[in-house]
Amino acid sequence: MTETPFQDYPVLVAALYRFAPVADPAALRERLIALCGEEVRGTLLVAHEGINGTIAGPHDAILRVVNGIHAEPGFDRLELKYSGANEMPFYRMKVRIKKEIVTMGLPNLDPVNGVGAYVKPADWNALISDPDTVIIDTRNDYEFEIGTFKGAIQPNTKTFREFADWFEKEGRDLVNRPNPPKVAMFCTGGIRCEKATAYLKSEGIPEVHHLEGGILKYLEEIPEPESLWEGECFVFDERVSVGHGLKLGEHTLCRACRMPVSPEGLKSPKFVEGVSCERCWDERDEERRAAYAERQRQIELAKQRGSAHIGTDAKIAAEQARIRAAEEREKARLAALKAKQQEADA
């Protein structure tokens, strides 16, 4: 087997994306599903503009998928970052067709030809330490809260779709100066910045830069004593957060709102495993919390039985439930037709 990084970990995680034309997303989806097989889990998004996602599995299986994507027309190059995990960080494999591989809601942007200047992690500190640089964190508010670069501005967005609106209302004032500043933008793996920098350039902002490979590449390459990163980086899988050297972070996930919970947050009386945390406590009524509590009870019972409440077994159970529901709908439809016919005959 070809040597892969993070050999000390049994599970290899690959975060990847590439903006390249995809003529037939549905056909590519089928090829990716076959390529991933039973060993690989995670999520891949496919659109006419490219591929984006994170997958995990045995080292040889991940290499097989990556090599298979490389073989697709236009995907000979990938923005690819590896990390390791002690346990599988995903429950299932999903390959989904989307309008955009990262949703900004601006379909006419050209993230291939209109993108900002890439900055290597080794050169990033010098750029953001320049007092004439405006540093913008393009991620969402809950990601910013657990870690960011010193001096970064966060638009307080809930979703990336809100970024353009923030720039029009607030962000433009940060760069509208007689001598326009340099703009340095960053995100988790780099893909959001591909579109965010293209957007700023389309709005006439001249000097727009972004961190090549994103925060994850920076944390992988820059030693902690030299780093300007503060806190941890949220990741969209069961690891929840990582730190310098991409080591597993200290945050866990609230299973009710899917938001990160700090070690301090675990001590809150509003944190109940699988039910609520400080962030979502006031957003749920007692009936909703009771439903989450029952779901958590079922998960714990499944663990005690040694079965999977979420994952392959649950997928089978969900499919069976879907079939039963379809059968019930068909029965109801036939009964309605019969009743209508009897009414007509009368």
PDB file of N, CA and C in Angstrom, residues 121-214:
ATOM      1  N   PRO A 121       0.532  29.115   4.373  1.00  0.00           N
ATOM      2  CA  PRO A 121       0.554  29.228   5.834  1.00  0.00           C
ATOM      3  C   PRO A 121       1.836  29.866   6.377  1.00  0.00           C
ATOM      4  N   ALA A 122       2.969  29.577   5.748  1.00  0.00           N
ATOM      5  CA  ALA A 122       4.242  30.126   6.212  1.00  0.00           C
ATOM      6  C   ALA A 122       4.302  31.646   6.071  1.00  0.00           C
ATOM      7  N   ASP A 123       3.500  32.219   5.152  1.00  0.00           N
ATOM      8  CA  ASP A 123       3.517  33.666   4.917  1.00  0.00           C
ATOM      9  C   ASP A 123       2.331  34.377   5.564  1.00  0.00           C
ATOM     10  N   TRP A 124       1.436  33.619   6.174  1.00  0.00           N
ATOM     11  CA  TRP A 124       0.190  34.184   6.694  1.00  0.00           C
ATOM     12  C   TRP A 124       0.425  35.133   7.869  1.00  0.00           C
ATOM     13  N   ASN A 125       1.313  34.763   8.789  1.00  0.00           N
ATOM     14  CA  ASN A 125       1.545  35.595   9.974  1.00  0.00           C
ATOM     15  C   ASN A 125       1.977  37.009   9.595  1.00  0.00           C
ATOM     16  N   ALA A 126       2.865  37.111   8.601  1.00  0.00           N
ATOM     17  CA  ALA A 126       3.357  38.426   8.185  1.00  0.00           C
ATOM     18  C   ALA A 126       2.212  39.270   7.629  1.00  0.00           C
ATOM     19  N   LEU A 127       1.325  38.658   6.860  1.00  0.00           N
ATOM     20  CA  LEU A 127       0.205  39.392   6.272  1.00  0.00           C
ATOM     21  C   LEU A 127      -0.744  39.917   7.335  1.00  0.00           C
ATOM     22  N   ILE A 128      -1.155  39.060   8.267  1.00  0.00           N
ATOM     23  CA  ILE A 128      -2.164  39.498   9.238  1.00  0.00           C
ATOM     24  C   ILE A 128      -1.562  40.341  10.367  1.00  0.00           C
ATOM     25  N   SER A 129      -0.239  40.369  10.454  1.00  0.00           N
ATOM     26  CA  SER A 129       0.408  41.228  11.449  1.00  0.00           C
ATOM     27  C   SER A 129       0.601  42.645  10.930  1.00  0.00           C
ATOM     28  N   ASP A 130       0.397  42.852   9.642  1.00  0.00           N
ATOM     29  CA  ASP A 130       0.508  44.172   9.036  1.00  0.00           C
ATOM     30  C   ASP A 130      -0.676  45.025   9.483  1.00  0.00           C
ATOM     31  N   PRO A 131      -0.434  46.182  10.091  1.00  0.00           N
ATOM     32  CA  PRO A 131      -1.557  47.019  10.572  1.00  0.00           C
ATOM     33  C   PRO A 131      -2.463  47.515   9.448  1.00  0.00           C
ATOM     34  N   ASP A 132      -1.993  47.449   8.206  1.00  0.00           N
ATOM     35  CA  ASP A 132      -2.824  47.874   7.077  1.00  0.00           C
ATOM     36  C   ASP A 132      -3.632  46.725   6.474  1.00  0.00           C
ATOM     37  N   THR A 133      -3.730  45.624   7.204  1.00  0.00           N
ATOM     38  CA  THR A 133      -4.506  44.475   6.735  1.00  0.00           C
ATOM     39  C   THR A 133      -5.784  44.329   7.547  1.00  0.00           C
ATOM     40  N   VAL A 134      -6.912  44.183   6.859  1.00  0.00           N
ATOM     41  CA  VAL A 134      -8.188  43.873   7.508  1.00  0.00           C
ATOM     42  C   VAL A 134      -8.367  42.359   7.437  1.00  0.00           C
ATOM     43  N   ILE A 135      -8.527  41.714   8.591  1.00  0.00           N
ATOM     44  CA  ILE A 135      -8.626  40.253   8.663  1.00  0.00           C
ATOM     45  C   ILE A 135     -10.091  39.877   8.847  1.00  0.00           C
ATOM     46  N   ILE A 136     -10.619  39.056   7.946  1.00  0.00           N
ATOM     47  CA  ILE A 136     -12.034  38.682   8.006  1.00  0.00           C
ATOM     48  C   ILE A 136     -12.174  37.170   8.111  1.00  0.00           C
ATOM     49  N   ASP A 137     -12.872  36.725   9.141  1.00  0.00           N
ATOM     50  CA  ASP A 137     -13.204  35.317   9.348  1.00  0.00           C
ATOM     51  C   ASP A 137     -14.520  35.056   8.620  1.00  0.00           C
ATOM     52  N   THR A 138     -14.478  34.270   7.551  1.00  0.00           N
ATOM     53  CA  THR A 138     -15.683  34.069   6.739  1.00  0.00           C
ATOM     54  C   THR A 138     -16.596  32.975   7.280  1.00  0.00           C
ATOM     55  N   ARG A 139     -16.232  32.365   8.413  1.00  0.00           N
ATOM     56  CA  ARG A 139     -17.034  31.274   8.957  1.00  0.00           C
ATOM     57  C   ARG A 139     -18.226  31.820   9.746  1.00  0.00           C
ATOM     58  N   ASN A 140     -19.004  30.919  10.307  1.00  0.00           N
ATOM     59  CA  ASN A 140     -20.197  31.309  11.058  1.00  0.00           C
ATOM     60  C   ASN A 140     -19.867  31.623  12.516  1.00  0.00           C
ATOM     61  N   ASP A 141     -20.824  32.246  13.195  1.00  0.00           N
ATOM     62  CA  ASP A 141     -20.567  32.743  14.544  1.00  0.00           C
ATOM     63  C   ASP A 141     -20.141  31.655  15.524  1.00  0.00           C
ATOM     64  N   TYR A 142     -20.782  30.477  15.469  1.00  0.00           N
ATOM     65  CA  TYR A 142     -20.449  29.424  16.425  1.00  0.00           C
ATOM     66  C   TYR A 142     -19.060  28.847  16.178  1.00  0.00           C
ATOM     67  N   GLU A 143     -18.564  28.929  14.945  1.00  0.00           N
ATOM     68  CA  GLU A 143     -17.202  28.493  14.646  1.00  0.00           C
ATOM     69  C   GLU A 143     -16.199  29.494  15.205  1.00  0.00           C
ATOM     70  N   PHE A 144     -16.499  30.776  14.998  1.00  0.00           N
ATOM     71  CA  PHE A 144     -15.644  31.854  15.483  1.00  0.00           C
ATOM     72  C   PHE A 144     -15.489  31.805  17.000  1.00  0.00           C
ATOM     73  N   GLU A 145     -16.569  31.466  17.695  1.00  0.00           N
ATOM     74  CA  GLU A 145     -16.575  31.514  19.156  1.00  0.00           C
ATOM     75  C   GLU A 145     -15.549  30.591  19.799  1.00  0.00           C
ATOM     76  N   ILE A 146     -15.220  29.472  19.154  1.00  0.00           N
ATOM     77  CA  ILE A 146     -14.302  28.531  19.801  1.00  0.00           C
ATOM     78  C   ILE A 146     -12.862  28.694  19.330  1.00  0.00           C
ATOM     79  N   GLY A 147     -12.631  29.597  18.357  1.00  0.00           N
ATOM     80  CA  GLY A 147     -11.269  29.829  17.926  1.00  0.00           C
ATOM     81  C   GLY A 147     -11.193  30.679  16.678  1.00  0.00           C
ATOM     82  N   THR A 148     -10.155  31.539  16.588  1.00  0.00           N
ATOM     83  CA  THR A 148      -9.960  32.382  15.412  1.00  0.00           C
ATOM     84  C   THR A 148      -8.552  32.954  15.458  1.00  0.00           C
ATOM     85  N   PHE A 149      -8.191  33.732  14.434  1.00  0.00           N
ATOM     86  CA  PHE A 149      -6.901  34.403  14.434  1.00  0.00           C
ATOM     87  C   PHE A 149      -7.007  35.726  15.183  1.00  0.00           C
ATOM     88  N   LYS A 150      -5.943  36.067  15.849  1.00  0.00           N
ATOM     89  CA  LYS A 150      -5.894  37.301  16.622  1.00  0.00           C
ATOM     90  C   LYS A 150      -6.203  38.499  15.733  1.00  0.00           C
ATOM     91  N   GLY A 151      -7.155  39.324  16.156  1.00  0.00           N
ATOM     92  CA  GLY A 151      -7.505  40.536  15.420  1.00  0.00           C
ATOM     93  C   GLY A 151      -8.517  40.351  14.313  1.00  0.00           C
ATOM     94  N   ALA A 152      -9.059  39.139  14.173  1.00  0.00           N
ATOM     95  CA  ALA A 152      -9.990  38.884  13.071  1.00  0.00           C
ATOM     96  C   ALA A 152     -11.368  39.486  13.348  1.00  0.00           C
ATOM     97  N   ILE A 153     -12.012  39.933  12.285  1.00  0.00           N
ATOM     98  CA  ILE A 153     -13.388  40.427  12.333  1.00  0.00           C
ATOM     99  C   ILE A 153     -14.308  39.290  11.935  1.00  0.00           C
ATOM    100  N   GLN A 154     -15.381  39.090  12.695  1.00  0.00           N
ATOM    101  CA  GLN A 154     -16.347  38.043  12.379  1.00  0.00           C
ATOM    102  C   GLN A 154     -17.679  38.699  12.059  1.00  0.00           C
ATOM    103  N   PRO A 155     -18.257  38.402  10.912  1.00  0.00           N
ATOM    104  CA  PRO A 155     -19.519  39.045  10.518  1.00  0.00           C
ATOM    105  C   PRO A 155     -20.747  38.629  11.336  1.00  0.00           C
ATOM    106  N   ASN A 156     -20.587  37.691  12.278  1.00  0.00           N
ATOM    107  CA  ASN A 156     -21.715  37.186  13.068  1.00  0.00           C
ATOM    108  C   ASN A 156     -22.800  36.583  12.187  1.00  0.00           C
ATOM    109  N   THR A 157     -22.388  35.866  11.167  1.00  0.00           N
ATOM    110  CA  THR A 157     -23.333  35.199  10.276  1.00  0.00           C
ATOM    111  C   THR A 157     -23.727  33.840  10.835  1.00  0.00           C
ATOM    112  N   LYS A 158     -24.954  33.458  10.572  1.00  0.00           N
ATOM    113  CA  LYS A 158     -25.426  32.129  10.952  1.00  0.00           C
ATOM    114  C   LYS A 158     -25.129  31.111   9.852  1.00  0.00           C
ATOM    115  N   THR A 159     -25.128  31.594   8.597  1.00  0.00           N
ATOM    116  CA  THR A 159     -24.811  30.757   7.448  1.00  0.00           C
ATOM    117  C   THR A 159     -23.961  31.569   6.483  1.00  0.00           C
ATOM    118  N   PHE A 160     -23.234  30.881   5.606  1.00  0.00           N
ATOM    119  CA  PHE A 160     -22.377  31.555   4.637  1.00  0.00           C
ATOM    120  C   PHE A 160     -23.196  32.382   3.654  1.00  0.00           C
ATOM    121  N   ARG A 161     -24.452  32.018   3.453  1.00  0.00           N
ATOM    122  CA  ARG A 161     -25.332  32.758   2.542  1.00  0.00           C
ATOM    123  C   ARG A 161     -25.503  34.211   2.995  1.00  0.00           C
ATOM    124  N   GLU A 162     -25.303  34.493   4.285  1.00  0.00           N
ATOM    125  CA  GLU A 162     -25.487  35.838   4.825  1.00  0.00           C
ATOM    126  C   GLU A 162     -24.268  36.737   4.613  1.00  0.00           C
ATOM    127  N   PHE A 163     -23.158  36.158   4.139  1.00  0.00           N
ATOM    128  CA  PHE A 163     -21.903  36.916   4.071  1.00  0.00           C
ATOM    129  C   PHE A 163     -22.007  38.139   3.166  1.00  0.00           C
ATOM    130  N   ALA A 164     -22.570  37.978   1.963  1.00  0.00           N
ATOM    131  CA  ALA A 164     -22.646  39.100   1.018  1.00  0.00           C
ATOM    132  C   ALA A 164     -23.486  40.241   1.588  1.00  0.00           C
ATOM    133  N   ASP A 165     -24.571  39.895   2.278  1.00  0.00           N
ATOM    134  CA  ASP A 165     -25.427  40.912   2.883  1.00  0.00           C
ATOM    135  C   ASP A 165     -24.668  41.667   3.973  1.00  0.00           C
ATOM    136  N   TRP A 166     -23.889  40.929   4.782  1.00  0.00           N
ATOM    137  CA  TRP A 166     -23.065  41.575   5.804  1.00  0.00           C
ATOM    138  C   TRP A 166     -22.078  42.545   5.175  1.00  0.00           C
ATOM    139  N   PHE A 167     -21.453  42.127   4.077  1.00  0.00           N
ATOM    140  CA  PHE A 167     -20.458  43.001   3.462  1.00  0.00           C
ATOM    141  C   PHE A 167     -21.092  44.292   2.964  1.00  0.00           C
ATOM    142  N   GLU A 168     -22.271  44.181   2.374  1.00  0.00           N
ATOM    143  CA  GLU A 168     -22.950  45.376   1.869  1.00  0.00           C
ATOM    144  C   GLU A 168     -23.325  46.327   2.999  1.00  0.00           C
ATOM    145  N   LYS A 169     -23.753  45.777   4.132  1.00  0.00           N
ATOM    146  CA  LYS A 169     -24.250  46.609   5.232  1.00  0.00           C
ATOM    147  C   LYS A 169     -23.135  47.101   6.154  1.00  0.00           C
ATOM    148  N   GLU A 170     -22.108  46.284   6.361  1.00  0.00           N
ATOM    149  CA  GLU A 170     -21.079  46.633   7.337  1.00  0.00           C
ATOM    150  C   GLU A 170     -19.650  46.502   6.809  1.00  0.00           C
ATOM    151  N   GLY A 171     -19.396  45.417   6.082  1.00  0.00           N
ATOM    152  CA  GLY A 171     -18.033  45.123   5.682  1.00  0.00           C
ATOM    153  C   GLY A 171     -17.412  46.137   4.748  1.00  0.00           C
ATOM    154  N   ARG A 172     -18.219  46.712   3.867  1.00  0.00           N
ATOM    155  CA  ARG A 172     -17.666  47.662   2.893  1.00  0.00           C
ATOM    156  C   ARG A 172     -17.038  48.866   3.587  1.00  0.00           C
ATOM    157  N   ASP A 173     -17.620  49.282   4.702  1.00  0.00           N
ATOM    158  CA  ASP A 173     -17.074  50.434   5.429  1.00  0.00           C
ATOM    159  C   ASP A 173     -15.677  50.153   5.978  1.00  0.00           C
ATOM    160  N   LEU A 174     -15.348  48.886   6.168  1.00  0.00           N
ATOM    161  CA  LEU A 174     -14.027  48.533   6.694  1.00  0.00           C
ATOM    162  C   LEU A 174     -12.920  48.747   5.674  1.00  0.00           C
ATOM    163  N   VAL A 175     -13.279  48.712   4.399  1.00  0.00           N
ATOM    164  CA  VAL A 175     -12.257  48.796   3.349  1.00  0.00           C
ATOM    165  C   VAL A 175     -12.381  50.038   2.476  1.00  0.00           C
ATOM    166  N   ASN A 176     -13.450  50.815   2.645  1.00  0.00           N
ATOM    167  CA  ASN A 176     -13.618  52.045   1.871  1.00  0.00           C
ATOM    168  C   ASN A 176     -12.773  53.156   2.486  1.00  0.00           C
ATOM    169  N   ARG A 177     -11.518  53.222   2.093  1.00  0.00           N
ATOM    170  CA  ARG A 177     -10.585  54.227   2.606  1.00  0.00           C
ATOM    171  C   ARG A 177      -9.868  54.868   1.423  1.00  0.00           C
ATOM    172  N   PRO A 178      -9.306  56.062   1.622  1.00  0.00           N
ATOM    173  CA  PRO A 178      -8.533  56.684   0.529  1.00  0.00           C
ATOM    174  C   PRO A 178      -7.411  55.774   0.036  1.00  0.00           C
ATOM    175  N   ASN A 179      -6.758  55.102   0.977  1.00  0.00           N
ATOM    176  CA  ASN A 179      -5.760  54.097   0.630  1.00  0.00           C
ATOM    177  C   ASN A 179      -6.302  52.736   1.058  1.00  0.00           C
ATOM    178  N   PRO A 180      -6.948  52.004   0.141  1.00  0.00           N
ATOM    179  CA  PRO A 180      -7.603  50.740   0.510  1.00  0.00           C
ATOM    180  C   PRO A 180      -6.632  49.763   1.161  1.00  0.00           C
ATOM    181  N   PRO A 181      -7.049  49.145   2.259  1.00  0.00           N
ATOM    182  CA  PRO A 181      -6.180  48.186   2.932  1.00  0.00           C
ATOM    183  C   PRO A 181      -6.148  46.845   2.204  1.00  0.00           C
ATOM    184  N   LYS A 182      -5.202  46.027   2.578  1.00  0.00           N
ATOM    185  CA  LYS A 182      -5.222  44.639   2.124  1.00  0.00           C
ATOM    186  C   LYS A 182      -6.289  43.905   2.933  1.00  0.00           C
ATOM    187  N   VAL A 183      -6.941  42.951   2.295  1.00  0.00           N
ATOM    188  CA  VAL A 183      -7.942  42.137   2.977  1.00  0.00           C
ATOM    189  C   VAL A 183      -7.427  40.705   3.041  1.00  0.00           C
ATOM    190  N   ALA A 184      -7.390  40.141   4.241  1.00  0.00           N
ATOM    191  CA  ALA A 184      -6.964  38.752   4.445  1.00  0.00           C
ATOM    192  C   ALA A 184      -8.150  37.963   4.966  1.00  0.00           C
ATOM    193  N   MET A 185      -8.558  36.924   4.236  1.00  0.00           N
ATOM    194  CA  MET A 185      -9.732  36.146   4.601  1.00  0.00           C
ATOM    195  C   MET A 185      -9.330  34.699   4.845  1.00  0.00           C
ATOM    196  N   PHE A 186     -10.075  34.044   5.736  1.00  0.00           N
ATOM    197  CA  PHE A 186      -9.771  32.646   6.032  1.00  0.00           C
ATOM    198  C   PHE A 186     -11.032  31.904   6.414  1.00  0.00           C
ATOM    199  N   CYS A 187     -10.976  30.577   6.271  1.00  0.00           N
ATOM    200  CA  CYS A 187     -12.072  29.695   6.672  1.00  0.00           C
ATOM    201  C   CYS A 187     -11.469  28.336   7.020  1.00  0.00           C
ATOM    202  N   THR A 188     -12.294  27.343   7.268  1.00  0.00           N
ATOM    203  CA  THR A 188     -11.811  26.055   7.776  1.00  0.00           C
ATOM    204  C   THR A 188     -10.833  25.380   6.829  1.00  0.00           C
ATOM    205  N   GLY A 189     -11.283  25.129   5.587  1.00  0.00           N
ATOM    206  CA  GLY A 189     -10.439  24.402   4.647  1.00  0.00           C
ATOM    207  C   GLY A 189     -10.097  25.172   3.394  1.00  0.00           C
ATOM    208  N   GLY A 190     -10.648  26.366   3.237  1.00  0.00           N
ATOM    209  CA  GLY A 190     -10.329  27.210   2.098  1.00  0.00           C
ATOM    210  C   GLY A 190     -11.448  27.420   1.104  1.00  0.00           C
ATOM    211  N   ILE A 191     -12.460  26.537   1.105  1.00  0.00           N
ATOM    212  CA  ILE A 191     -13.458  26.603   0.034  1.00  0.00           C
ATOM    213  C   ILE A 191     -14.370  27.822   0.140  1.00  0.00           C
ATOM    214  N   ARG A 192     -14.766  28.207   1.343  1.00  0.00           N
ATOM    215  CA  ARG A 192     -15.624  29.383   1.464  1.00  0.00           C
ATOM    216  C   ARG A 192     -14.895  30.642   0.993  1.00  0.00           C
ATOM    217  N   CYS A 193     -13.576  30.671   1.222  1.00  0.00           N
ATOM    218  CA  CYS A 193     -12.798  31.835   0.799  1.00  0.00           C
ATOM    219  C   CYS A 193     -12.658  31.915  -0.713  1.00  0.00           C
ATOM    220  N   GLU A 194     -12.748  30.781  -1.390  1.00  0.00           N
ATOM    221  CA  GLU A 194     -12.706  30.817  -2.851  1.00  0.00           C
ATOM    222  C   GLU A 194     -13.837  31.710  -3.366  1.00  0.00           C
ATOM    223  N   LYS A 195     -15.013  31.554  -2.775  1.00  0.00           N
ATOM    224  CA  LYS A 195     -16.160  32.359  -3.208  1.00  0.00           C
ATOM    225  C   LYS A 195     -16.157  33.747  -2.562  1.00  0.00           C
ATOM    226  N   ALA A 196     -15.786  33.822  -1.287  1.00  0.00           N
ATOM    227  CA  ALA A 196     -15.815  35.111  -0.597  1.00  0.00           C
ATOM    228  C   ALA A 196     -14.827  36.094  -1.217  1.00  0.00           C
ATOM    229  N   THR A 197     -13.623  35.619  -1.555  1.00  0.00           N
ATOM    230  CA  THR A 197     -12.651  36.520  -2.181  1.00  0.00           C
ATOM    231  C   THR A 197     -13.088  36.892  -3.594  1.00  0.00           C
ATOM    232  N   ALA A 198     -13.668  35.937  -4.318  1.00  0.00           N
ATOM    233  CA  ALA A 198     -14.178  36.245  -5.655  1.00  0.00           C
ATOM    234  C   ALA A 198     -15.280  37.306  -5.572  1.00  0.00           C
ATOM    235  N   TYR A 199     -16.108  37.217  -4.535  1.00  0.00           N
ATOM    236  CA  TYR A 199     -17.181  38.198  -4.352  1.00  0.00           C
ATOM    237  C   TYR A 199     -16.607  39.589  -4.092  1.00  0.00           C
ATOM    238  N   LEU A 200     -15.644  39.691  -3.162  1.00  0.00           N
ATOM    239  CA  LEU A 200     -15.060  41.001  -2.869  1.00  0.00           C
ATOM    240  C   LEU A 200     -14.377  41.604  -4.094  1.00  0.00           C
ATOM    241  N   LYS A 201     -13.700  40.772  -4.867  1.00  0.00           N
ATOM    242  CA  LYS A 201     -13.049  41.283  -6.076  1.00  0.00           C
ATOM    243  C   LYS A 201     -14.093  41.759  -7.090  1.00  0.00           C
ATOM    244  N   SER A 202     -15.218  41.037  -7.163  1.00  0.00           N
ATOM    245  CA  SER A 202     -16.277  41.461  -8.083  1.00  0.00           C
ATOM    246  C   SER A 202     -16.905  42.777  -7.642  1.00  0.00           C
ATOM    247  N   GLU A 203     -16.744  43.107  -6.350  1.00  0.00           N
ATOM    248  CA  GLU A 203     -17.271  44.356  -5.809  1.00  0.00           C
ATOM    249  C   GLU A 203     -16.240  45.482  -5.859  1.00  0.00           C
ATOM    250  N   GLY A 204     -15.112  45.220  -6.523  1.00  0.00           N
ATOM    251  CA  GLY A 204     -14.125  46.275  -6.735  1.00  0.00           C
ATOM    252  C   GLY A 204     -13.054  46.408  -5.673  1.00  0.00           C
ATOM    253  N   ILE A 205     -12.974  45.451  -4.753  1.00  0.00           N
ATOM    254  CA  ILE A 205     -11.927  45.496  -3.727  1.00  0.00           C
ATOM    255  C   ILE A 205     -10.642  44.961  -4.354  1.00  0.00           C
ATOM    256  N   PRO A 206      -9.566  45.767  -4.412  1.00  0.00           N
ATOM    257  CA  PRO A 206      -8.399  45.366  -5.204  1.00  0.00           C
ATOM    258  C   PRO A 206      -7.496  44.300  -4.586  1.00  0.00           C
ATOM    259  N   GLU A 207      -7.109  44.472  -3.324  1.00  0.00           N
ATOM    260  CA  GLU A 207      -6.131  43.555  -2.727  1.00  0.00           C
ATOM    261  C   GLU A 207      -6.818  42.577  -1.781  1.00  0.00           C
ATOM    262  N   VAL A 208      -7.185  41.436  -2.311  1.00  0.00           N
ATOM    263  CA  VAL A 208      -7.894  40.429  -1.526  1.00  0.00           C
ATOM    264  C   VAL A 208      -7.055  39.152  -1.494  1.00  0.00           C
ATOM    265  N   HIS A 209      -6.766  38.677  -0.284  1.00  0.00           N
ATOM    266  CA  HIS A 209      -5.945  37.491  -0.095  1.00  0.00           C
ATOM    267  C   HIS A 209      -6.705  36.469   0.742  1.00  0.00           C
ATOM    268  N   HIS A 210      -6.323  35.208   0.627  1.00  0.00           N
ATOM    269  CA  HIS A 210      -6.888  34.218   1.540  1.00  0.00           C
ATOM    270  C   HIS A 210      -5.891  33.116   1.833  1.00  0.00           C
ATOM    271  N   LEU A 211      -6.095  32.490   2.993  1.00  0.00           N
ATOM    272  CA  LEU A 211      -5.183  31.480   3.513  1.00  0.00           C
ATOM    273  C   LEU A 211      -5.324  30.190   2.716  1.00  0.00           C
ATOM    274  N   GLU A 212      -4.293  29.821   2.002  1.00  0.00           N
ATOM    275  CA  GLU A 212      -4.334  28.617   1.176  1.00  0.00           C
ATOM    276  C   GLU A 212      -4.411  27.371   2.059  1.00  0.00           C
ATOM    277  N   GLY A 213      -5.411  26.538   1.786  1.00  0.00           N
ATOM    278  CA  GLY A 213      -5.601  25.337   2.590  1.00  0.00           C
ATOM    279  C   GLY A 213      -6.368  25.581   3.873  1.00  0.00           C
ATOM    280  N   GLY A 214      -6.689  26.838   4.149  1.00  0.00           N
ATOM    281  CA  GLY A 214      -7.511  27.166   5.312  1.00  0.00           C
ATOM    282  C   GLY A 214      -6.819  26.976   6.649  1.00  0.00           C
TER     283      GLY A 214
END
